[in-house]
PDB file of C-alpha atoms in Angstrom:
ATOM      1  CA  MET A 115       4.751   3.308  15.060  1.00  0.00           C
ATOM      2  CA  PHE A 116       8.165   5.026  14.915  1.00  0.00           C
ATOM      3  CA  GLY A 117       7.045   7.438  17.615  1.00  0.00           C
ATOM      4  CA  ASP A 118       5.907   4.602  19.884  1.00  0.00           C
ATOM      5  CA  HIS A 119       9.066   2.524  19.536  1.00  0.00           C
ATOM      6  CA  PHE A 120      11.804   5.127  19.172  1.00  0.00           C
ATOM      7  CA  GLY A 121      10.373   8.358  20.579  1.00  0.00           C
ATOM      8  CA  LEU A 122      10.901  10.215  17.314  1.00  0.00           C
ATOM      9  CA  ASN A 123       9.365  13.626  16.724  1.00  0.00           C
ATOM     10  CA  ILE A 124       7.118  12.821  13.764  1.00  0.00           C
ATOM     11  CA  VAL A 125       5.947  15.787  11.679  1.00  0.00           C
ATOM     12  CA  HIS A 126       2.478  15.207  10.245  1.00  0.00           C
ATOM     13  CA  VAL A 127       1.581  17.071   7.057  1.00  0.00           C
ATOM     14  CA  GLU A 128      -2.092  17.380   6.097  1.00  0.00           C
ATOM     15  CA  GLY A 129      -1.980  17.092   2.318  1.00  0.00           C
ATOM     16  CA  GLU A 130      -5.121  15.092   1.532  1.00  0.00           C
ATOM     17  CA  LYS A 131      -6.911  17.783  -0.471  1.00  0.00           C
ATOM     18  CA  ARG A 132      -3.809  18.558  -2.502  1.00  0.00           C
ATOM     19  CA  PHE A 133      -3.438  14.938  -3.582  1.00  0.00           C
ATOM     20  CA  LEU A 134      -7.155  14.482  -4.277  1.00  0.00           C
ATOM     21  CA  ASP A 135      -7.304  17.655  -6.367  1.00  0.00           C
ATOM     22  CA  ALA A 136      -4.334  16.492  -8.450  1.00  0.00           C
ATOM     23  CA  LEU A 137      -5.899  13.047  -8.971  1.00  0.00           C
ATOM     24  CA  ALA A 138      -9.348  14.333  -9.965  1.00  0.00           C
ATOM     25  CA  GLY A 139     -10.578  12.765 -13.202  1.00  0.00           C
ATOM     26  CA  GLU A 140      -7.640  10.342 -13.581  1.00  0.00           C
ATOM     27  CA  ASN A 141      -8.403   6.627 -14.000  1.00  0.00           C
ATOM     28  CA  ASP A 142      -5.151   5.109 -15.275  1.00  0.00           C
ATOM     29  CA  PRO A 143      -3.222   3.359 -12.444  1.00  0.00           C
ATOM     30  CA  GLU A 144       0.268   4.225 -13.710  1.00  0.00           C
ATOM     31  CA  ALA A 145      -0.739   7.848 -14.313  1.00  0.00           C
ATOM     32  CA  LYS A 146      -2.097   7.976 -10.757  1.00  0.00           C
ATOM     33  CA  ARG A 147       1.232   6.680  -9.439  1.00  0.00           C
ATOM     34  CA  LYS A 148       3.110   9.419 -11.285  1.00  0.00           C
ATOM     35  CA  ILE A 149       0.736  12.135 -10.033  1.00  0.00           C
ATOM     36  CA  ILE A 150       1.022  10.943  -6.444  1.00  0.00           C
ATOM     37  CA  GLY A 151       4.810  10.763  -6.770  1.00  0.00           C
ATOM     38  CA  ARG A 152       4.986  14.279  -8.193  1.00  0.00           C
ATOM     39  CA  VAL A 153       2.807  15.801  -5.474  1.00  0.00           C
ATOM     40  CA  PHE A 154       4.716  13.894  -2.802  1.00  0.00           C
ATOM     41  CA  VAL A 155       7.996  15.386  -4.004  1.00  0.00           C
ATOM     42  CA  GLU A 156       6.460  18.874  -4.106  1.00  0.00           C
ATOM     43  CA  VAL A 157       5.131  18.598  -0.550  1.00  0.00           C
ATOM     44  CA  PHE A 158       8.352  17.025   0.695  1.00  0.00           C
ATOM     45  CA  ASP A 159      10.444  19.772  -0.862  1.00  0.00           C
ATOM     46  CA  GLU A 160       8.294  22.471   0.761  1.00  0.00           C
ATOM     47  CA  GLU A 161       8.446  20.827   4.190  1.00  0.00           C
ATOM     48  CA  ALA A 162      12.198  20.204   3.976  1.00  0.00           C
ATOM     49  CA  LEU A 163      12.797  23.937   3.525  1.00  0.00           C
ATOM     50  CA  LYS A 164      11.150  24.554   6.908  1.00  0.00           C
ATOM     51  CA  LEU A 165      13.761  22.455   8.725  1.00  0.00           C
ATOM     52  CA  GLU A 166      17.188  23.713   9.689  1.00  0.00           C
ATOM     53  CA  ASP A 167      20.527  21.970   9.230  1.00  0.00           C
ATOM     54  CA  VAL A 168      19.084  18.905   7.494  1.00  0.00           C
ATOM     55  CA  LYS A 169      21.789  17.343   5.338  1.00  0.00           C
ATOM     56  CA  TRP A 170      20.536  13.848   4.574  1.00  0.00           C
ATOM     57  CA  LEU A 171      17.379  12.147   3.331  1.00  0.00           C
ATOM     58  CA  ALA A 172      17.069   8.488   4.358  1.00  0.00           C
ATOM     59  CA  GLN A 173      14.798   6.322   2.208  1.00  0.00           C
ATOM     60  CA  GLY A 174      13.676   2.738   2.689  1.00  0.00           C
ATOM     61  CA  THR A 175      14.104   1.872  -0.988  1.00  0.00           C
ATOM     62  CA  ILE A 176      14.507  -1.886  -1.468  1.00  0.00           C
ATOM     63  CA  TYR A 177      15.629  -3.851  -4.513  1.00  0.00           C
ATOM     64  CA  PRO A 178      12.121  -4.705  -5.819  1.00  0.00           C
ATOM     65  CA  ASP A 179      11.433  -0.944  -6.076  1.00  0.00           C
ATOM     66  CA  VAL A 180      14.498  -0.605  -8.293  1.00  0.00           C
ATOM     67  CA  ILE A 181      13.548  -3.602 -10.462  1.00  0.00           C
ATOM     68  CA  GLU A 182       9.951  -2.489 -10.925  1.00  0.00           C
ATOM     69  CA  SER A 183      11.010   1.051 -11.853  1.00  0.00           C
ATOM     70  CA  ALA A 184      13.909  -0.102 -14.055  1.00  0.00           C
ATOM     71  CA  ALA A 185      12.691   1.423 -17.297  1.00  0.00           C
ATOM     72  CA  SER A 186      12.169   4.849 -15.777  1.00  0.00           C
ATOM     73  CA  ALA A 187      15.837   4.885 -14.789  1.00  0.00           C
ATOM     74  CA  THR A 188      17.494   3.055 -17.706  1.00  0.00           C
ATOM     75  CA  GLY A 189      14.953   3.030 -20.511  1.00  0.00           C
ATOM     76  CA  LYS A 190      15.894  -0.604 -21.189  1.00  0.00           C
ATOM     77  CA  ALA A 191      13.358  -2.583 -19.191  1.00  0.00           C
ATOM     78  CA  HIS A 192       9.593  -2.822 -18.969  1.00  0.00           C
ATOM     79  CA  VAL A 193       8.127  -0.724 -16.146  1.00  0.00           C
ATOM     80  CA  ILE A 194       6.135  -2.943 -13.815  1.00  0.00           C
ATOM     81  CA  LYS A 195       5.111   0.058 -11.762  1.00  0.00           C
ATOM     82  CA  SER A 196       6.849   3.323 -11.014  1.00  0.00           C
ATOM     83  CA  HIS A 197       8.086   4.260  -7.538  1.00  0.00           C
ATOM     84  CA  HIS A 198       8.572   7.901  -6.601  1.00  0.00           C
ATOM     85  CA  ASN A 199      11.536   6.936  -4.417  1.00  0.00           C
ATOM     86  CA  VAL A 200      13.375   5.618  -7.504  1.00  0.00           C
ATOM     87  CA  GLY A 201      14.411   8.464  -9.767  1.00  0.00           C
ATOM     88  CA  GLY A 202      11.525  10.673  -8.650  1.00  0.00           C
ATOM     89  CA  LEU A 203      13.331  13.134  -6.411  1.00  0.00           C
ATOM     90  CA  PRO A 204      14.193  16.601  -7.742  1.00  0.00           C
ATOM     91  CA  LYS A 205      17.714  16.871  -9.198  1.00  0.00           C
ATOM     92  CA  GLU A 206      18.253  20.219  -7.477  1.00  0.00           C
ATOM     93  CA  MET A 207      17.645  18.715  -4.034  1.00  0.00           C
ATOM     94  CA  LYS A 208      20.469  19.860  -1.761  1.00  0.00           C
ATOM     95  CA  MET A 209      20.337  16.984   0.717  1.00  0.00           C
ATOM     96  CA  GLY A 210      22.416  13.855   0.329  1.00  0.00           C
ATOM     97  CA  LEU A 211      20.531  10.584  -0.252  1.00  0.00           C
ATOM     98  CA  VAL A 212      21.018   7.531   1.979  1.00  0.00           C
ATOM     99  CA  GLU A 213      19.479   4.203   0.872  1.00  0.00           C
ATOM    100  CA  PRO A 214      21.079   1.416   2.939  1.00  0.00           C
ATOM    101  CA  LEU A 215      18.520  -1.203   1.850  1.00  0.00           C
ATOM    102  CA  ARG A 216      18.529  -0.495  -1.886  1.00  0.00           C
ATOM    103  CA  GLU A 217      20.106  -3.830  -2.902  1.00  0.00           C
ATOM    104  CA  LEU A 218      18.151  -6.028  -0.484  1.00  0.00           C
ATOM    105  CA  PHE A 219      14.847  -7.886  -0.812  1.00  0.00           C
ATOM    106  CA  LYS A 220      12.202  -7.510   1.890  1.00  0.00           C
ATOM    107  CA  ASP A 221      12.897 -10.913   3.454  1.00  0.00           C
ATOM    108  CA  GLU A 222      16.578  -9.972   3.743  1.00  0.00           C
ATOM    109  CA  VAL A 223      15.698  -6.610   5.289  1.00  0.00           C
ATOM    110  CA  ARG A 224      13.594  -8.344   7.932  1.00  0.00           C
ATOM    111  CA  LYS A 225      16.410 -10.733   8.837  1.00  0.00           C
ATOM    112  CA  ILE A 226      18.779  -7.808   9.323  1.00  0.00           C
ATOM    113  CA  GLY A 227      16.161  -5.983  11.378  1.00  0.00           C
ATOM    114  CA  LEU A 228      15.800  -8.951  13.722  1.00  0.00           C
ATOM    115  CA  GLU A 229      19.576  -9.118  14.142  1.00  0.00           C
ATOM    116  CA  LEU A 230      19.571  -5.424  15.048  1.00  0.00           C
ATOM    117  CA  GLY A 231      16.864  -5.995  17.651  1.00  0.00           C
ATOM    118  CA  LEU A 232      14.080  -4.038  15.952  1.00  0.00           C
ATOM    119  CA  PRO A 233      10.515  -4.785  17.158  1.00  0.00           C
ATOM    120  CA  TYR A 234       8.926  -7.824  15.490  1.00  0.00           C
ATOM    121  CA  ASP A 235       5.581  -6.094  14.945  1.00  0.00           C
ATOM    122  CA  MET A 236       7.345  -3.321  13.044  1.00  0.00           C
ATOM    123  CA  LEU A 237       9.391  -5.658  10.848  1.00  0.00           C
ATOM    124  CA  TYR A 238       6.487  -7.967  10.013  1.00  0.00           C
ATOM    125  CA  ARG A 239       3.784  -5.380   9.597  1.00  0.00           C
ATOM    126  CA  HIS A 240       2.102  -5.886   6.227  1.00  0.00           C
ATOM    127  CA  PRO A 241       3.562  -3.575   3.563  1.00  0.00           C
ATOM    128  CA  PHE A 242       1.609  -0.542   2.445  1.00  0.00           C
ATOM    129  CA  PRO A 243       2.129   0.916  -1.051  1.00  0.00           C
ATOM    130  CA  GLY A 244       4.047   4.168  -1.339  1.00  0.00           C
ATOM    131  CA  PRO A 245       1.223   5.825  -3.333  1.00  0.00           C
ATOM    132  CA  GLY A 246      -1.185   4.928  -0.535  1.00  0.00           C
ATOM    133  CA  LEU A 247      -4.873   4.263  -1.143  1.00  0.00           C
ATOM    134  CA  GLY A 248      -4.627   6.010  -4.500  1.00  0.00           C
ATOM    135  CA  VAL A 249      -3.627   2.717  -6.107  1.00  0.00           C
ATOM    136  CA  ARG A 250      -6.112   0.659  -4.106  1.00  0.00           C
ATOM    137  CA  VAL A 251      -9.050   2.599  -5.491  1.00  0.00           C
ATOM    138  CA  LEU A 252      -9.767   1.358  -9.001  1.00  0.00           C
ATOM    139  CA  GLY A 253     -10.601   4.240 -11.300  1.00  0.00           C
ATOM    140  CA  GLU A 254     -10.874   7.835 -10.131  1.00  0.00           C
ATOM    141  CA  VAL A 255      -9.832   8.529  -6.540  1.00  0.00           C
ATOM    142  CA  LYS A 256     -12.372  10.348  -4.374  1.00  0.00           C
ATOM    143  CA  LYS A 257     -12.384  11.131  -0.661  1.00  0.00           C
ATOM    144  CA  GLU A 258     -15.548   9.114  -0.013  1.00  0.00           C
ATOM    145  CA  TYR A 259     -13.964   6.057  -1.662  1.00  0.00           C
ATOM    146  CA  CYS A 260     -10.793   6.383   0.418  1.00  0.00           C
ATOM    147  CA  ASP A 261     -12.755   6.830   3.648  1.00  0.00           C
ATOM    148  CA  LEU A 262     -14.822   3.719   2.926  1.00  0.00           C
ATOM    149  CA  LEU A 263     -11.701   1.765   1.982  1.00  0.00           C
ATOM    150  CA  ARG A 264      -9.966   2.672   5.252  1.00  0.00           C
ATOM    151  CA  ARG A 265     -12.924   1.373   7.255  1.00  0.00           C
ATOM    152  CA  ALA A 266     -13.167  -1.835   5.224  1.00  0.00           C
ATOM    153  CA  ASP A 267      -9.433  -2.444   5.502  1.00  0.00           C
ATOM    154  CA  ALA A 268      -9.529  -1.900   9.271  1.00  0.00           C
ATOM    155  CA  ILE A 269     -12.272  -4.534   9.587  1.00  0.00           C
ATOM    156  CA  PHE A 270     -10.350  -7.036   7.435  1.00  0.00           C
ATOM    157  CA  ILE A 271      -7.109  -6.591   9.386  1.00  0.00           C
ATOM    158  CA  GLU A 272      -8.963  -6.687  12.715  1.00  0.00           C
ATOM    159  CA  GLU A 273     -10.560 -10.020  11.782  1.00  0.00           C
ATOM    160  CA  LEU A 274      -7.178 -11.441  10.744  1.00  0.00           C
ATOM    161  CA  HIS A 275      -5.747 -10.515  14.143  1.00  0.00           C
ATOM    162  CA  LYS A 276      -8.748 -11.993  15.980  1.00  0.00           C
ATOM    163  CA  ALA A 277      -8.341 -15.278  14.088  1.00  0.00           C
ATOM    164  CA  ASP A 278      -4.561 -15.308  14.688  1.00  0.00           C
ATOM    165  CA  LEU A 279      -4.016 -15.224  10.921  1.00  0.00           C
ATOM    166  CA  TYR A 280      -2.351 -11.841  10.457  1.00  0.00           C
ATOM    167  CA  ASN A 281       1.198 -13.181  10.751  1.00  0.00           C
ATOM    168  CA  LYS A 282       0.337 -16.252   8.680  1.00  0.00           C
ATOM    169  CA  VAL A 283      -0.268 -14.221   5.521  1.00  0.00           C
ATOM    170  CA  SER A 284       2.322 -11.963   3.924  1.00  0.00           C
ATOM    171  CA  GLN A 285      -0.018  -9.176   2.887  1.00  0.00           C
ATOM    172  CA  ALA A 286      -3.742  -8.561   3.211  1.00  0.00           C
ATOM    173  CA  PHE A 287      -5.668  -5.548   1.992  1.00  0.00           C
ATOM    174  CA  THR A 288      -8.902  -4.282   0.486  1.00  0.00           C
ATOM    175  CA  VAL A 289      -9.476  -2.737  -2.933  1.00  0.00           C
ATOM    176  CA  PHE A 290     -12.312  -0.364  -3.784  1.00  0.00           C
ATOM    177  CA  LEU A 291     -14.235  -1.410  -6.901  1.00  0.00           C
ATOM    178  CA  PRO A 292     -16.129   1.390  -8.691  1.00  0.00           C
ATOM    179  CA  VAL A 293     -19.302  -0.706  -8.973  1.00  0.00           C
ATOM    180  CA  ARG A 294     -22.409  -1.056  -6.837  1.00  0.00           C
ATOM    181  CA  SER A 295     -24.157  -4.281  -5.898  1.00  0.00           C
ATOM    182  CA  VAL A 296     -27.595  -5.150  -4.546  1.00  0.00           C
ATOM    183  CA  GLY A 297     -27.899  -6.988  -1.251  1.00  0.00           C
ATOM    184  CA  VAL A 298     -30.650  -7.808   1.209  1.00  0.00           C
ATOM    185  CA  MET A 299     -30.659  -6.579   4.805  1.00  0.00           C
ATOM    186  CA  GLY A 300     -33.629  -7.668   6.857  1.00  0.00           C
ATOM    187  CA  ASP A 301     -36.718  -6.951   4.786  1.00  0.00           C
ATOM    188  CA  GLY A 302     -35.052  -4.339   2.607  1.00  0.00           C
ATOM    189  CA  ARG A 303     -32.660  -4.130  -0.314  1.00  0.00           C
ATOM    190  CA  LYS A 304     -29.359  -2.291  -0.130  1.00  0.00           C
ATOM    191  CA  TYR A 305     -27.481  -0.897  -3.116  1.00  0.00           C
ATOM    192  CA  ASP A 306     -23.908  -0.090  -2.168  1.00  0.00           C
ATOM    193  CA  TRP A 307     -20.256  -0.178  -3.179  1.00  0.00           C
ATOM    194  CA  VAL A 308     -18.200  -3.347  -3.500  1.00  0.00           C
ATOM    195  CA  VAL A 309     -14.727  -3.880  -2.072  1.00  0.00           C
ATOM    196  CA  SER A 310     -12.510  -6.861  -2.828  1.00  0.00           C
ATOM    197  CA  LEU A 311     -10.495  -8.587  -0.118  1.00  0.00           C
ATOM    198  CA  ARG A 312      -7.072  -9.933  -1.031  1.00  0.00           C
ATOM    199  CA  ALA A 313      -4.506 -11.910   0.936  1.00  0.00           C
ATOM    200  CA  VAL A 314      -1.282 -13.304  -0.490  1.00  0.00           C
ATOM    201  CA  GLU A 315       1.651 -15.450   0.571  1.00  0.00           C
ATOM    202  CA  THR A 316       5.197 -14.628  -0.504  1.00  0.00           C
ATOM    203  CA  ILE A 317       8.763 -14.672   0.750  1.00  0.00           C
ATOM    204  CA  ASP A 318      10.555 -12.077  -1.356  1.00  0.00           C
ATOM    205  CA  PHE A 319       7.515  -9.881  -2.172  1.00  0.00           C
ATOM    206  CA  MET A 320       8.275 -10.192  -5.863  1.00  0.00           C
ATOM    207  CA  THR A 321       6.175 -13.271  -6.638  1.00  0.00           C
ATOM    208  CA  ALA A 322       3.000 -13.953  -4.673  1.00  0.00           C
ATOM    209  CA  HIS A 323       0.244 -16.565  -4.442  1.00  0.00           C
ATOM    210  CA  TRP A 324      -3.179 -16.309  -2.878  1.00  0.00           C
ATOM    211  CA  ALA A 325      -3.307 -17.201   0.792  1.00  0.00           C
ATOM    212  CA  HIS A 326      -5.098 -20.381   1.882  1.00  0.00           C
ATOM    213  CA  LEU A 327      -7.364 -19.081   4.629  1.00  0.00           C
ATOM    214  CA  PRO A 328      -9.926 -21.180   6.581  1.00  0.00           C
ATOM    215  CA  TYR A 329     -13.424 -21.306   5.112  1.00  0.00           C
ATOM    216  CA  ASP A 330     -15.049 -20.223   8.363  1.00  0.00           C
ATOM    217  CA  PHE A 331     -12.889 -17.096   8.372  1.00  0.00           C
ATOM    218  CA  LEU A 332     -13.742 -16.353   4.732  1.00  0.00           C
ATOM    219  CA  GLY A 333     -17.421 -16.768   5.506  1.00  0.00           C
ATOM    220  CA  ARG A 334     -17.225 -14.423   8.480  1.00  0.00           C
ATOM    221  CA  VAL A 335     -15.186 -11.676   6.848  1.00  0.00           C
ATOM    222  CA  SER A 336     -17.186 -11.785   3.597  1.00  0.00           C
ATOM    223  CA  LYS A 337     -20.507 -10.956   5.264  1.00  0.00           C
ATOM    224  CA  PRO A 338     -21.960  -7.604   4.188  1.00  0.00           C
ATOM    225  CA  HIS A 339     -20.508  -4.981   6.467  1.00  0.00           C
ATOM    226  CA  HIS A 340     -23.910  -3.325   6.859  1.00  0.00           C
ATOM    227  CA  GLN A 341     -23.980  -5.413  10.012  1.00  0.00           C
ATOM    228  CA  ARG A 342     -21.209  -3.098  11.230  1.00  0.00           C
ATOM    229  CA  SER A 343     -22.900   0.049   9.865  1.00  0.00           C
ATOM    230  CA  GLU A 344     -20.441   0.045   6.945  1.00  0.00           C
ATOM    231  CA  GLN A 345     -21.796   0.933   3.527  1.00  0.00           C
ATOM    232  CA  HIS A 346     -20.162  -1.692   1.324  1.00  0.00           C
ATOM    233  CA  PHE A 347     -20.266  -5.334   0.274  1.00  0.00           C
ATOM    234  CA  PRO A 348     -17.035  -7.344   0.520  1.00  0.00           C
ATOM    235  CA  ALA A 349     -16.093  -9.886  -2.154  1.00  0.00           C
ATOM    236  CA  TRP A 350     -13.270 -12.402  -1.742  1.00  0.00           C
ATOM    237  CA  PHE A 351     -10.816 -12.548  -4.662  1.00  0.00           C
ATOM    238  CA  MET A 352      -8.444 -15.504  -5.004  1.00  0.00           C
ATOM    239  CA  THR A 353      -5.755 -14.339  -7.428  1.00  0.00           C
ATOM    240  CA  SER A 354      -2.008 -14.687  -7.566  1.00  0.00           C
ATOM    241  CA  ALA A 355       0.497 -12.081  -8.693  1.00  0.00           C
ATOM    242  CA  ALA A 356       3.451 -13.190 -10.787  1.00  0.00           C
ATOM    243  CA  SER A 357       5.222 -12.326 -14.005  1.00  0.00           C
ATOM    244  CA  HIS A 358       7.905 -13.673 -16.315  1.00  0.00           C
ATOM    245  CA  ARG A 359      10.737 -12.193 -14.252  1.00  0.00           C
ATOM    246  CA  GLN A 360      12.668 -14.228 -11.742  1.00  0.00           C
ATOM    247  CA  ARG A 361      11.632 -12.784  -8.378  1.00  0.00           C
ATOM    248  CA  SER A 362       9.077 -10.834 -10.358  1.00  0.00           C
ATOM    249  CA  SER A 363       6.519  -8.288  -9.321  1.00  0.00           C
ATOM    250  CA  GLY A 364       4.131  -8.998  -6.484  1.00  0.00           C
ATOM    251  CA  ASN A 365       1.035  -6.882  -7.000  1.00  0.00           C
ATOM    252  CA  ASP A 366       0.169  -4.334  -4.344  1.00  0.00           C
ATOM    253  CA  VAL A 367      -2.736  -3.201  -6.522  1.00  0.00           C
TER     254      VAL A 367
END
């Protein structure tokens, strides 16, 4: 996306195996976040050393990241979820840190982006969690689960675009559930993995409520994806994400 809009020279690092190896056997979601954050910093540090005359690291940290990681920085608040971009960088890092959005909420960031003339599709693209699919796979993270989840998520997002609903929900995504379910396809039975589909509405991305989507869309997108040669059964989950905090944590699972 950055390459398409701004012609930037994006460096792609293939680190899948390194992350998967580090996550092997881990089921706890917060522990997975910390592992992913640690490996990210290690890989980033190694790649940064390969570049010459780099003096600054720019991060897109926003205020919800700071709030949700408050306890890790101050020890005085309850951790909602840790963010590797908040207090997770190595202290010996020689680059200066630039975080121009650190005290802004996502809705405020988008307003500024529009004023600056940034592309709408970039500003209003649904957010993706920093730890990636590692926190959208419940339980242990495996390559086969991530591959399946990517395909399921692509189908869900594609259907939202087709129905002109993508920009009417704040965030939509799939979650891999470590359970199998039995379904019928033609004259046979299928026994495959289950993924949940979630869509929420929010303004500040701190408090969210489930999105009210048309029943015909829910019926279409909830059909077993065997019809698309995908090996999973989708299940629609209507849940909201909120907590006791004002502008509290929206769940990115």
